[in-house]
Amino acid sequence: MTNPVIISAALVGAELTRENTPYLPLTPDEIAAEALACYQAGAALVHLHGRAKDGSPTQDVNAYRDIIDAVQTRVPEIIIQVSTGGAVGMTAEERLQPLALQPEMASLTTGTVNFGEEVFYNDLPMVREFAKAMQARGIRPELEIFDSGMIPSAMRLLKEGLLSEPLHFNLVLGVPGGAAGTIKNLMFMIESLPAGSTWTTSGIGAAQLPLTTAAILLGGNLRVGLEDNIYYSRGVLSEGNAPLVARAARLANELGRPPATPAEARHILHLKTSPKI
Ligand code: KMH
Ligand code: ZN
């Protein structure tokens, strides 16, 4: 019996600029072209951030609509996950906007974390508000865990009835200020999750390749993409998102866990929604 691995592609993020990498997609058309290339390489899900016409990060609903429309026109079957993290410093109101578009999934960070020189702010009342908004709209949250204390916070929301089981986590390791990108930390977090949860992992920077490889071996799922890591190998920029997805798919195939199709990923993630075909 195969146990497919869901490959998520974090295509654009909020913090990167073309100065960081010339391969960063910014317009709806560029983001959609990357989504198609990633789908063809083995991705089942795209994690999206909004970008304004000048390339700056935005949670504006119209910017997201243009991006999602462009992605769904090219890849109707792919799972769309919007960010409610946005960029550091955005208000809760700003960050919540893309939920109005009824995406299948949205990210939900369950605590505050230092983020490089800045603070990614998520106090508990704010996290509750986000969880409630997702629950009211039937949008499946992916719980973004930047440090181990965010797991008990997610459990607290579950107890309060703001989340429902089975939970789905993204263990994001290697953000400067969050948990370090080590396999030991990954193991510790996996062991801390409630039974029956699904999980994926995002290794930041140089942690991407070891952690995503570990995820394949440990029976989880993985996220790659420029949002988390712009390099293909030490000092060599990845020429877009697809090479990172293609490498993860090759590794997954070699290790006996073929990449999940979007339909398989919907099943694994307990999504009740269907593709926009
Ligand atoms: N840009 C980071 C501050 C998410 O998408 O939910 C937050 C982030 C997490 O990227
Ligand atoms: Zn993100």
mmCIF file of N, CA and C and ligand atoms in Angstrom, residues 13-15 47 49 83-88 107-109 115 120 144 146 223 227, ligand 1:
data_model
loop_
_atom_site.group_PDB
_atom_site.id
_atom_site.type_symbol
_atom_site.label_atom_id
_atom_site.label_comp_id
_atom_site.label_asym_id
_atom_site.label_seq_id
_atom_site.Cartn_x
_atom_site.Cartn_y
_atom_site.Cartn_z
ATOM 1 N N GLY A 13 5.648 34.044 -0.536
ATOM 2 C CA GLY A 13 5.901 34.625 0.780
ATOM 3 C C GLY A 13 5.611 36.116 0.816
ATOM 4 N N ALA A 14 5.978 36.722 1.940
ATOM 5 C CA ALA A 14 5.702 38.147 2.109
ATOM 6 C C ALA A 14 6.968 38.972 2.262
ATOM 7 N N GLU A 15 8.047 38.327 2.596
ATOM 8 C CA GLU A 15 9.243 39.083 2.972
ATOM 9 C C GLU A 15 10.244 39.245 1.824
ATOM 10 N N HIS A 47 0.674 27.347 -1.130
ATOM 11 C CA HIS A 47 0.494 28.315 -0.036
ATOM 12 C C HIS A 47 0.769 29.687 -0.643
ATOM 13 N N HIS A 49 0.650 34.020 -0.769
ATOM 14 C CA HIS A 49 0.614 35.351 -0.166
ATOM 15 C C HIS A 49 0.215 36.335 -1.250
ATOM 16 N N SER A 83 -2.610 32.695 3.101
ATOM 17 C CA SER A 83 -1.923 33.051 4.344
ATOM 18 C C SER A 83 -2.811 33.987 5.154
ATOM 19 N N THR A 84 -2.900 33.725 6.459
ATOM 20 C CA THR A 84 -3.445 34.765 7.339
ATOM 21 C C THR A 84 -2.321 35.341 8.206
ATOM 22 N N GLY A 85 -1.090 34.929 7.884
ATOM 23 C CA GLY A 85 0.062 35.511 8.577
ATOM 24 C C GLY A 85 0.432 36.838 7.941
ATOM 25 N N GLY A 86 0.255 36.899 6.613
ATOM 26 C CA GLY A 86 0.630 38.117 5.893
ATOM 27 C C GLY A 86 2.088 38.449 6.139
ATOM 28 N N ALA A 87 2.359 39.728 6.320
ATOM 29 C CA ALA A 87 3.731 40.171 6.603
ATOM 30 C C ALA A 87 3.761 40.707 8.030
ATOM 31 N N VAL A 88 4.927 40.638 8.634
ATOM 32 C CA VAL A 88 5.113 41.167 9.993
ATOM 33 C C VAL A 88 4.594 42.606 10.059
ATOM 34 N N SER A 107 -3.667 29.415 6.526
ATOM 35 C CA SER A 107 -2.683 29.208 7.600
ATOM 36 C C SER A 107 -3.181 29.889 8.873
ATOM 37 N N LEU A 108 -2.819 29.310 10.016
ATOM 38 C CA LEU A 108 -3.207 29.877 11.309
ATOM 39 C C LEU A 108 -2.068 29.661 12.297
ATOM 40 N N THR A 109 -1.361 30.728 12.606
ATOM 41 C CA THR A 109 -0.251 30.636 13.564
ATOM 42 C C THR A 109 -0.812 30.791 14.968
ATOM 43 N N PHE A 115 10.892 37.102 14.783
ATOM 44 C CA PHE A 115 10.986 36.762 13.362
ATOM 45 C C PHE A 115 12.140 37.588 12.808
ATOM 46 N N PHE A 120 6.585 38.500 14.964
ATOM 47 C CA PHE A 120 5.367 38.054 14.270
ATOM 48 C C PHE A 120 4.334 37.850 15.368
ATOM 49 N N GLU A 144 0.243 26.717 11.944
ATOM 50 C CA GLU A 144 1.665 27.003 11.705
ATOM 51 C C GLU A 144 2.377 27.063 13.053
ATOM 52 N N PHE A 146 5.759 27.570 14.913
ATOM 53 C CA PHE A 146 7.135 28.069 14.788
ATOM 54 C C PHE A 146 7.988 27.712 16.006
ATOM 55 N N ARG A 223 6.772 20.801 2.845
ATOM 56 C CA ARG A 223 6.587 22.048 2.102
ATOM 57 C C ARG A 223 7.944 22.554 1.669
ATOM 58 N N GLU A 227 9.395 30.893 -0.504
ATOM 59 C CA GLU A 227 9.057 31.579 0.755
ATOM 60 C C GLU A 227 9.966 31.106 1.882
HETATM 61 N N1 KMH B 1 5.263 36.186 6.702
HETATM 62 C C1 KMH B 1 5.331 35.677 8.027
HETATM 63 C C2 KMH B 1 5.407 36.802 9.022
HETATM 64 C C3 KMH B 1 1.808 32.422 7.211
HETATM 65 O O1 KMH B 1 1.829 32.517 6.003
HETATM 66 O O2 KMH B 1 0.784 32.180 7.842
HETATM 67 C C4 KMH B 1 4.188 34.817 8.377
HETATM 68 C C5 KMH B 1 3.909 33.703 7.481
HETATM 69 C C6 KMH B 1 3.041 32.641 8.031
HETATM 70 O O3 KMH B 1 4.332 33.627 6.334
#
